[in-house]
Short mmCIF file of C-alpha atoms in Angstrom, two decimals:
data_model
loop_
_atom_site.label_atom_id
_atom_site.label_comp_id
_atom_site.label_asym_id
_atom_site.label_seq_id
_atom_site.Cartn_x
_atom_site.Cartn_y
_atom_site.Cartn_z
CA UNK U 1 22.33 -3.80 19.69
CA UNK U 2 22.82 -1.73 16.61
CA UNK U 3 19.32 -1.94 14.96
CA UNK U 4 20.44 -0.51 11.48
CA UNK U 5 23.46 -3.00 11.31
CA UNK U 6 21.19 -5.76 12.27
CA UNK U 7 18.73 -5.06 9.57
CA UNK U 8 21.10 -4.55 7.05
CA UNK U 9 22.49 -7.88 7.50
CA UNK U 10 19.31 -9.21 7.17
CA UNK U 11 18.76 -7.41 3.74
CA UNK U 12 16.03 -5.01 5.26
CA UNK U 13 17.40 -1.46 4.54
CA UNK U 14 17.21 0.31 1.28
CA UNK U 15 17.04 4.13 1.72
CA UNK U 16 17.94 5.66 4.80
CA UNK U 17 18.11 9.48 5.88
CA UNK U 18 21.59 10.40 7.31
CA UNK U 19 21.75 10.53 11.06
CA UNK U 20 19.34 7.71 11.47
CA UNK U 21 21.66 5.19 12.68
CA UNK U 22 23.26 7.69 15.08
CA UNK U 23 19.86 8.58 16.52
CA UNK U 24 18.95 4.94 17.32
CA UNK U 25 22.13 4.33 19.14
CA UNK U 26 21.92 7.61 20.97
CA UNK U 27 18.78 6.83 22.81
CA UNK U 28 15.38 5.09 23.02
CA UNK U 29 13.67 6.16 19.81
CA UNK U 30 10.15 6.28 19.04
CA UNK U 31 9.23 5.19 15.63
CA UNK U 32 6.09 4.26 13.67
CA UNK U 33 5.05 2.36 10.70
CA UNK U 34 1.84 2.69 8.92
CA UNK U 35 -0.84 0.06 7.82
CA UNK U 36 -3.33 0.61 5.35
CA UNK U 37 -6.72 -0.90 6.62
CA UNK U 38 -8.04 -1.95 3.09
CA UNK U 39 -9.06 -5.49 4.56
CA UNK U 40 -9.70 -6.66 8.28
CA UNK U 41 -6.61 -8.93 7.93
CA UNK U 42 -3.05 -8.20 7.31
CA UNK U 43 -1.19 -10.52 4.58
CA UNK U 44 2.25 -11.85 4.32
CA UNK U 45 3.27 -8.71 2.39
CA UNK U 46 2.79 -6.68 5.69
CA UNK U 47 5.18 -9.08 7.60
CA UNK U 48 7.95 -7.03 6.51
CA UNK U 49 6.82 -3.74 8.36
CA UNK U 50 5.44 -5.70 11.13
CA UNK U 51 9.10 -7.21 11.80
CA UNK U 52 10.73 -3.92 11.49
CA UNK U 53 8.59 -2.91 14.52
CA UNK U 54 9.42 -6.27 16.20
CA UNK U 55 13.08 -5.83 15.64
CA UNK U 56 12.66 -2.11 16.72
CA UNK U 57 11.24 -2.98 20.10
CA UNK U 58 13.57 -5.86 20.63
CA UNK U 59 16.43 -3.41 20.19
CA UNK U 60 15.00 -1.35 23.17
CA UNK U 61 13.06 1.23 20.97
CA UNK U 62 9.38 2.29 21.18
CA UNK U 63 7.17 1.11 18.51
CA UNK U 64 4.08 2.87 17.03
CA UNK U 65 1.55 0.81 14.83
CA UNK U 66 -0.44 3.64 12.88
CA UNK U 67 -3.67 2.21 11.37
CA UNK U 68 -4.73 4.84 8.81
CA UNK U 69 -8.28 5.50 9.40
CA UNK U 70 -8.13 8.95 7.57
CA UNK U 71 -5.60 8.11 4.81
CA UNK U 72 -7.33 4.81 4.44
CA UNK U 73 -10.46 6.79 3.17
CA UNK U 74 -8.18 8.27 0.73
CA UNK U 75 -6.13 5.36 -0.63
CA UNK U 76 -2.19 5.44 -1.18
CA UNK U 77 -1.55 6.22 -4.85
CA UNK U 78 2.00 5.01 -4.38
CA UNK U 79 3.06 3.16 -7.52
CA UNK U 80 -0.56 2.24 -8.33
CA UNK U 81 -1.75 2.04 -11.79
CA UNK U 82 -5.18 3.42 -10.84
CA UNK U 83 -7.36 5.13 -8.04
CA UNK U 84 -8.19 2.60 -5.08
CA UNK U 85 -11.80 2.05 -4.11
CA UNK U 86 -12.42 4.35 -1.39
CA UNK U 87 -14.10 2.71 1.90
CA UNK U 88 -16.89 3.97 4.38
CA UNK U 89 -16.11 4.45 7.94
CA UNK U 90 -18.02 1.31 9.11
CA UNK U 91 -15.73 -0.62 6.87
CA UNK U 92 -12.77 1.04 7.99
CA UNK U 93 -13.43 0.62 11.70
CA UNK U 94 -14.22 -2.97 11.12
CA UNK U 95 -11.04 -3.62 9.27
CA UNK U 96 -8.71 -1.53 12.08
CA UNK U 97 -10.23 -3.77 14.67
CA UNK U 98 -8.95 -6.77 12.83
CA UNK U 99 -5.58 -5.48 12.17
CA UNK U 100 -5.04 -4.32 15.80
CA UNK U 101 -6.06 -7.79 17.12
CA UNK U 102 -3.32 -9.30 14.78
CA UNK U 103 -0.47 -6.99 15.67
CA UNK U 104 -1.02 -7.47 19.42
CA UNK U 105 0.23 -11.00 18.77
CA UNK U 106 3.49 -9.83 17.59
CA UNK U 107 4.42 -6.61 19.85
CA UNK U 108 4.54 -6.04 23.36
CA UNK U 109 1.81 -3.44 24.52
CA UNK U 110 2.32 -3.80 28.31
CA UNK U 111 2.05 -0.14 29.56
CA UNK U 112 4.27 -0.65 32.38
CA UNK U 113 7.26 -1.12 29.93
CA UNK U 114 9.08 2.13 28.95
CA UNK U 115 9.17 1.10 25.28
CA UNK U 116 5.67 -0.41 25.18
CA UNK U 117 4.19 -0.52 21.70
CA UNK U 118 1.11 1.77 20.95
CA UNK U 119 -1.50 1.65 18.41
CA UNK U 120 -2.62 4.92 16.86
CA UNK U 121 -5.27 5.97 14.40
CA UNK U 122 -4.67 9.10 12.28
CA UNK U 123 -8.51 9.59 11.98
CA UNK U 124 -8.56 10.59 15.80
CA UNK U 125 -6.49 13.70 14.85
CA UNK U 126 -7.83 14.41 11.44
CA UNK U 127 -11.53 14.16 12.34
CA UNK U 128 -11.07 17.55 14.12
CA UNK U 129 -9.04 19.52 11.30
CA UNK U 130 -11.22 21.29 8.81
CA UNK U 131 -10.16 21.51 4.94
CA UNK U 132 -9.30 25.21 5.58
CA UNK U 133 -7.10 24.74 8.43
CA UNK U 134 -5.14 22.12 6.86
CA UNK U 135 -4.39 24.05 3.60
CA UNK U 136 -3.43 27.18 5.56
CA UNK U 137 -1.43 25.64 8.62
CA UNK U 138 0.16 22.53 6.75
CA UNK U 139 -0.32 22.91 2.97
CA UNK U 140 1.87 26.28 2.93
CA UNK U 141 5.01 24.36 3.95
CA UNK U 142 4.98 22.16 1.15
CA UNK U 143 5.23 23.38 -2.50
CA UNK U 144 3.39 21.94 -5.32
CA UNK U 145 6.94 21.59 -7.04
CA UNK U 146 8.21 19.42 -4.20
CA UNK U 147 5.34 17.15 -4.16
CA UNK U 148 5.12 16.89 -8.03
CA UNK U 149 8.85 15.82 -8.17
CA UNK U 150 8.02 12.49 -6.21
CA UNK U 151 8.30 9.51 -8.53
CA UNK U 152 5.16 7.96 -7.46
CA UNK U 153 3.16 11.14 -8.52
CA UNK U 154 5.17 11.43 -11.84
CA UNK U 155 4.22 8.02 -12.82
CA UNK U 156 0.66 8.67 -12.20
CA UNK U 157 0.50 12.00 -13.91
CA UNK U 158 2.42 10.98 -16.81
CA UNK U 159 0.04 7.76 -17.36
CA UNK U 160 -3.22 7.22 -18.99
CA UNK U 161 -5.13 7.39 -15.89
CA UNK U 162 -4.06 10.59 -14.28
CA UNK U 163 -4.42 11.15 -10.64
CA UNK U 164 -7.15 12.92 -8.65
CA UNK U 165 -6.88 15.92 -6.54
CA UNK U 166 -7.93 13.50 -3.58
CA UNK U 167 -4.75 11.09 -4.38
CA UNK U 168 -2.57 14.15 -4.81
CA UNK U 169 -2.96 15.12 -1.45
CA UNK U 170 -2.22 11.84 0.13
CA UNK U 171 1.55 12.52 0.49
CA UNK U 172 0.70 15.80 2.44
CA UNK U 173 -1.78 13.79 4.69
CA UNK U 174 0.71 11.13 5.45
CA UNK U 175 3.44 13.83 6.03
CA UNK U 176 1.20 15.44 8.59
CA UNK U 177 0.92 12.06 10.59
CA UNK U 178 4.81 12.42 11.07
CA UNK U 179 4.52 15.69 12.12
CA UNK U 180 1.55 14.95 14.62
CA UNK U 181 3.41 11.96 16.15
CA UNK U 182 6.65 14.05 16.53
CA UNK U 183 4.80 16.82 18.21
CA UNK U 184 2.57 14.39 20.51
CA UNK U 185 4.58 11.17 20.76
CA UNK U 186 7.91 12.41 20.32
CA UNK U 187 8.31 10.07 17.36
CA UNK U 188 11.64 10.80 15.49
CA UNK U 189 11.58 7.93 12.87
CA UNK U 190 9.40 6.50 10.42
CA UNK U 191 9.81 3.29 8.66
CA UNK U 192 8.23 1.67 5.54
CA UNK U 193 8.58 -0.06 2.09
CA UNK U 194 10.61 1.69 -0.49
CA UNK U 195 7.62 2.53 -2.16
CA UNK U 196 6.62 5.07 0.61
CA UNK U 197 10.09 7.04 0.47
CA UNK U 198 8.36 9.93 -1.06
CA UNK U 199 5.53 10.20 1.39
CA UNK U 200 8.00 9.64 4.40
CA UNK U 201 10.15 12.42 3.38
CA UNK U 202 7.34 14.76 3.20
CA UNK U 203 6.77 14.15 6.87
CA UNK U 204 10.59 14.87 7.73
CA UNK U 205 10.18 18.02 5.73
CA UNK U 206 6.85 19.14 7.71
CA UNK U 207 8.74 18.33 11.03
CA UNK U 208 11.76 20.66 9.95
CA UNK U 209 9.41 23.40 8.52
CA UNK U 210 6.40 23.29 10.78
CA UNK U 211 8.22 22.36 14.21
CA UNK U 212 11.79 23.13 13.56
CA UNK U 213 12.77 19.76 14.45
CA UNK U 214 14.83 16.87 13.13
CA UNK U 215 13.11 13.58 11.99
CA UNK U 216 14.43 10.49 10.44
CA UNK U 217 13.69 7.62 8.23
CA UNK U 218 14.69 4.56 6.40
CA UNK U 219 12.74 2.04 4.08
CA UNK U 220 13.29 -1.69 3.48
CA UNK U 221 13.18 -3.31 -0.19
CA UNK U 222 9.71 -4.29 -1.50
CA UNK U 223 9.66 -8.10 -1.47
CA UNK U 224 9.95 -9.88 -4.77
CA UNK U 225 10.67 -13.42 -5.80
CA UNK U 226 14.15 -14.31 -7.22
CA UNK U 227 12.44 -14.77 -10.53
CA UNK U 228 11.04 -11.16 -10.38
CA UNK U 229 7.35 -12.27 -9.80
CA UNK U 230 5.10 -10.90 -6.89
CA UNK U 231 5.65 -12.04 -3.41
CA UNK U 232 2.82 -12.96 -1.21
CA UNK U 233 0.64 -14.48 -3.85
CA UNK U 234 -0.39 -18.22 -4.18
CA UNK U 235 -2.68 -19.81 -6.71
CA UNK U 236 -5.66 -18.86 -4.54
CA UNK U 237 -4.58 -15.39 -4.24
CA UNK U 238 -3.20 -13.33 -1.39
CA UNK U 239 -1.77 -15.09 1.58
CA UNK U 240 -3.38 -13.70 4.69
CA UNK U 241 -2.45 -13.94 8.22
CA UNK U 242 -5.95 -14.55 9.26
CA UNK U 243 -6.52 -18.40 9.62
CA UNK U 244 -10.00 -18.12 8.25
CA UNK U 245 -8.78 -16.71 5.02
CA UNK U 246 -5.60 -18.62 4.50
CA UNK U 247 -5.58 -21.94 6.56
CA UNK U 248 -2.35 -22.61 8.70
CA UNK U 249 -1.75 -25.59 6.25
CA UNK U 250 -1.99 -23.51 3.15
CA UNK U 251 0.21 -20.80 5.22
CA UNK U 252 2.61 -23.51 5.65
CA UNK U 253 2.78 -24.72 2.32
CA UNK U 254 3.37 -21.24 0.85
CA UNK U 255 6.95 -21.03 2.68
CA UNK U 256 7.49 -24.54 2.18
CA UNK U 257 7.31 -24.15 -1.72
CA UNK U 258 9.98 -21.42 -1.70
CA UNK U 259 12.90 -21.79 -4.05
CA UNK U 260 16.28 -22.57 -2.76
CA UNK U 261 17.22 -18.59 -3.44
CA UNK U 262 14.24 -17.29 -2.05
CA UNK U 263 14.46 -19.53 0.92
CA UNK U 264 17.92 -18.19 1.46
CA UNK U 265 16.73 -14.60 1.64
CA UNK U 266 13.50 -15.29 3.67
CA UNK U 267 14.97 -17.02 6.39
CA UNK U 268 16.96 -13.91 6.95
CA UNK U 269 14.14 -11.20 6.82
CA UNK U 270 11.00 -13.39 8.24
CA UNK U 271 12.43 -15.02 11.27
CA UNK U 272 14.04 -13.92 14.18
CA UNK U 273 16.83 -16.57 14.22
CA UNK U 274 20.55 -15.47 15.18
CA UNK U 275 23.29 -15.00 12.57
CA UNK U 276 25.01 -18.07 13.45
CA UNK U 277 22.16 -20.33 13.22
CA UNK U 278 20.77 -18.94 9.94
CA UNK U 279 24.32 -19.26 8.50
CA UNK U 280 24.47 -22.81 9.61
CA UNK U 281 21.20 -23.60 8.14
CA UNK U 282 22.17 -22.00 4.70
CA UNK U 283 25.44 -24.03 4.46
CA UNK U 284 23.73 -27.20 5.49
CA UNK U 285 21.18 -26.67 2.64
CA UNK U 286 23.85 -26.15 0.23
CA UNK U 287 25.58 -29.27 1.04
CA UNK U 288 22.10 -31.35 0.71
CA UNK U 289 19.70 -29.30 -0.98
CA UNK U 290 17.32 -32.09 -1.92
CA UNK U 291 16.53 -32.36 2.03
CA UNK U 292 14.98 -28.69 1.82
CA UNK U 293 16.21 -27.58 5.07
CA UNK U 294 15.79 -24.06 4.67
CA UNK U 295 12.33 -24.45 3.39
CA UNK U 296 11.30 -26.63 6.24
CA UNK U 297 12.77 -24.29 8.97
CA UNK U 298 11.46 -21.20 7.34
CA UNK U 299 7.79 -22.73 7.20
CA UNK U 300 8.02 -23.89 10.88
CA UNK U 301 9.33 -20.64 12.23
CA UNK U 302 6.51 -18.60 10.41
CA UNK U 303 3.63 -20.83 11.03
CA UNK U 304 4.57 -20.75 14.78
CA UNK U 305 5.09 -17.01 14.62
CA UNK U 306 1.99 -16.37 12.93
CA UNK U 307 -0.36 -18.94 14.24
CA UNK U 308 0.82 -21.54 16.82
CA UNK U 309 2.92 -24.64 17.45
CA UNK U 310 -0.21 -26.67 17.43
CA UNK U 311 -1.17 -25.28 13.85
CA UNK U 312 2.50 -26.19 12.89
CA UNK U 313 2.22 -29.70 14.08
CA UNK U 314 -0.97 -30.32 12.05
CA UNK U 315 0.75 -28.70 8.97
CA UNK U 316 3.55 -30.78 9.37
CA UNK U 317 1.40 -33.88 9.95
CA UNK U 318 -0.97 -32.89 6.93
CA UNK U 319 2.24 -32.47 4.45
CA UNK U 320 3.52 -35.77 5.47
CA UNK U 321 0.16 -37.35 4.73
CA UNK U 322 0.52 -36.55 1.19
CA UNK U 323 4.15 -37.16 0.80
CA UNK U 324 4.77 -40.23 2.96
CA UNK U 325 3.51 -43.85 2.71
CA UNK U 326 3.07 -44.70 6.27
CA UNK U 327 0.55 -42.21 7.24
CA UNK U 328 -2.70 -44.45 7.23
CA UNK U 329 -3.27 -43.84 10.97
CA UNK U 330 -2.77 -40.00 10.86
CA UNK U 331 -5.38 -39.84 7.88
CA UNK U 332 -8.16 -41.40 10.28
CA UNK U 333 -7.31 -38.81 13.18
CA UNK U 334 -8.34 -35.66 10.88
CA UNK U 335 -11.35 -33.82 11.38
CA UNK U 336 -13.66 -33.10 8.12
CA UNK U 337 -12.31 -29.76 7.97
CA UNK U 338 -8.68 -30.58 8.46
CA UNK U 339 -9.12 -33.38 5.68
CA UNK U 340 -10.85 -30.83 3.19
CA UNK U 341 -7.85 -28.34 4.08
CA UNK U 342 -5.30 -30.82 3.25
CA UNK U 343 -7.13 -31.89 0.26
CA UNK U 344 -7.54 -28.44 -1.25
CA UNK U 345 -6.40 -28.65 -4.86
CA UNK U 346 -6.74 -32.35 -5.18
CA UNK U 347 -9.07 -33.43 -7.88
CA UNK U 348 -12.51 -34.55 -6.40
CA UNK U 349 -14.94 -37.27 -8.08
CA UNK U 350 -18.38 -37.73 -7.10
CA UNK U 351 -19.84 -41.33 -6.64
CA UNK U 352 -23.14 -43.02 -5.79
CA UNK U 353 -23.12 -43.76 -2.17
CA UNK U 354 -26.00 -46.67 -3.19
CA UNK U 355 -23.06 -48.30 -5.42
CA UNK U 356 -20.61 -48.24 -2.51
CA UNK U 357 -23.06 -49.73 -0.10
CA UNK U 358 -23.42 -52.85 -2.65
CA UNK U 359 -19.50 -52.90 -2.92
CA UNK U 360 -17.58 -52.76 -6.05
CA UNK U 361 -14.17 -54.24 -7.14
CA UNK U 362 -11.28 -51.91 -7.25
CA UNK U 363 -10.56 -52.09 -10.78
CA UNK U 364 -13.96 -51.13 -11.87
CA UNK U 365 -14.18 -48.56 -9.18
CA UNK U 366 -10.91 -47.12 -10.72
CA UNK U 367 -12.15 -47.19 -14.21
CA UNK U 368 -15.74 -45.91 -13.59
CA UNK U 369 -14.25 -42.81 -11.46
CA UNK U 370 -11.99 -42.07 -14.77
CA UNK U 371 -8.91 -42.26 -12.33
CA UNK U 372 -7.62 -44.79 -15.07
CA UNK U 373 -8.80 -44.37 -18.47
CA UNK U 374 -9.51 -48.29 -18.74
CA UNK U 375 -9.90 -51.16 -16.55
CA UNK U 376 -6.66 -52.64 -18.08
CA UNK U 377 -4.72 -49.98 -17.19
CA UNK U 378 -6.31 -49.81 -13.81
CA UNK U 379 -5.61 -53.53 -13.38
CA UNK U 380 -1.96 -53.33 -14.43
CA UNK U 381 -1.24 -50.48 -11.93
CA UNK U 382 -3.03 -52.21 -9.26
CA UNK U 383 -0.92 -55.44 -9.67
CA UNK U 384 2.16 -53.35 -9.82
CA UNK U 385 1.50 -51.98 -6.27
CA UNK U 386 0.91 -48.53 -7.55
CA UNK U 387 -2.48 -47.88 -6.03
CA UNK U 388 -3.33 -46.88 -2.53
CA UNK U 389 -6.81 -46.27 -0.69
CA UNK U 390 -6.64 -44.12 2.37
CA UNK U 391 -2.96 -44.28 2.24
CA UNK U 392 -2.97 -48.21 2.35
CA UNK U 393 -1.50 -50.01 -0.71
CA UNK U 394 -4.12 -52.22 -2.39
CA UNK U 395 -2.34 -55.61 -2.57
CA UNK U 396 -4.32 -57.26 -5.33
CA UNK U 397 -7.49 -56.93 -7.77
CA UNK U 398 -9.75 -58.70 -5.47
CA UNK U 399 -9.92 -55.71 -3.24
CA UNK U 400 -13.49 -54.46 -2.81
CA UNK U 401 -14.46 -50.78 -2.39
CA UNK U 402 -17.49 -50.31 -0.24
CA UNK U 403 -18.89 -48.13 2.80
CA UNK U 404 -16.47 -49.37 5.27
CA UNK U 405 -13.67 -47.41 3.65
CA UNK U 406 -15.51 -44.11 3.91
CA UNK U 407 -13.62 -41.25 5.94
CA UNK U 408 -16.16 -39.35 7.93
CA UNK U 409 -18.95 -41.17 6.12
CA UNK U 410 -18.30 -39.66 2.77
CA UNK U 411 -14.64 -39.74 1.44
CA UNK U 412 -12.04 -41.92 0.11
CA UNK U 413 -8.45 -40.89 -0.76
CA UNK U 414 -7.12 -42.50 -3.80
CA UNK U 415 -3.35 -42.36 -4.51
CA UNK U 416 -2.19 -43.25 -8.23
CA UNK U 417 1.56 -43.62 -8.08
CA UNK U 418 3.58 -41.36 -6.03
CA UNK U 419 2.17 -37.98 -6.31
CA UNK U 420 -1.30 -38.27 -8.00
CA UNK U 421 -4.28 -38.03 -5.51
CA UNK U 422 -7.90 -38.06 -6.09
CA UNK U 423 -10.69 -37.32 -3.23
CA UNK U 424 -13.86 -39.56 -3.92
CA UNK U 425 -17.11 -38.20 -2.43
CA UNK U 426 -19.81 -40.35 -1.80
CA UNK U 427 -23.34 -38.89 -2.22
#
């Protein structure tokens, strides 16, 4: 398998050092990607570097995942407008453990295999290097002129906030990581996002100047949506890989809501589907875009890859719950946690439990909860068949709303028209 050819087809190669493709075709090559432990979970923006390692291992090469315990104490300044908040050692250790647990889901760490993945932490080698030793043995090999020429440095120095000496040293520290892995792990390749190119080539320079060796590099484009907006954000902020931070249902919805243009790009980058299947999916989608086949397959593949088949099945069931009419039975099977997950973003209205115990006619109920501005409009919509309670259409204005309709003893789901939902909470 030609790894670079595969990644080019998927749109995952931007900058590449001469000789990189030839090195990967010549022999099993050890390569690494760095992950910044600023949180105890990775987010969807980290999926591209994760998949670079997955493709690398599938092509027969050996992946190293570097979790930056040392560099995380400095903070990568690359194309950042201001200095990052520095983390203490205990926080970094906690974050590293969380990231390692996630990476173990995607890479094969079986030590019996020649290309087994490994996790490395640059704090392990930096903790024993003194400042004087570092600037004497490593700093002398890279000139200030070389470091200043990097776009990521120039932008910050020319900006209003400037750059601290701590941040300025970051590219040298990351470069040393590559040198260390080259000398101790025979690592000859570093991969990363295109914003890392300056830091990465500093590492290849250190390998050349300190070890008289040859190292290689390539980067992938930074992910952006077709409209130029930032990838990986939802209305609630970052889309995380940890189900406690972003539920599998929300994760599924993120991919399902991709535009047609974005979905055609994402299906290549974020799934492991073969070329022929991807081409067929794109063609089928173009023939009937209203069916959203690309988005549905993308959401399925990613939800199973990151979470599980069971989580995908629930996400699918939950999505159908809101957008199909024949799902009253499904609604009854949800746990309270699942129900609240599905109802995130749905307007909530509190009502008195005592009022429901006494019972109330549907028209009065709809007007008092402000789902309709008046009883007249409520009555008209009910008579027209435009109101459902717990996914069952209300057949007439004689319908009574009482505690027998409560889901989990406290909720009623009201649907107004095709897409307007309200969650009634009895207290």
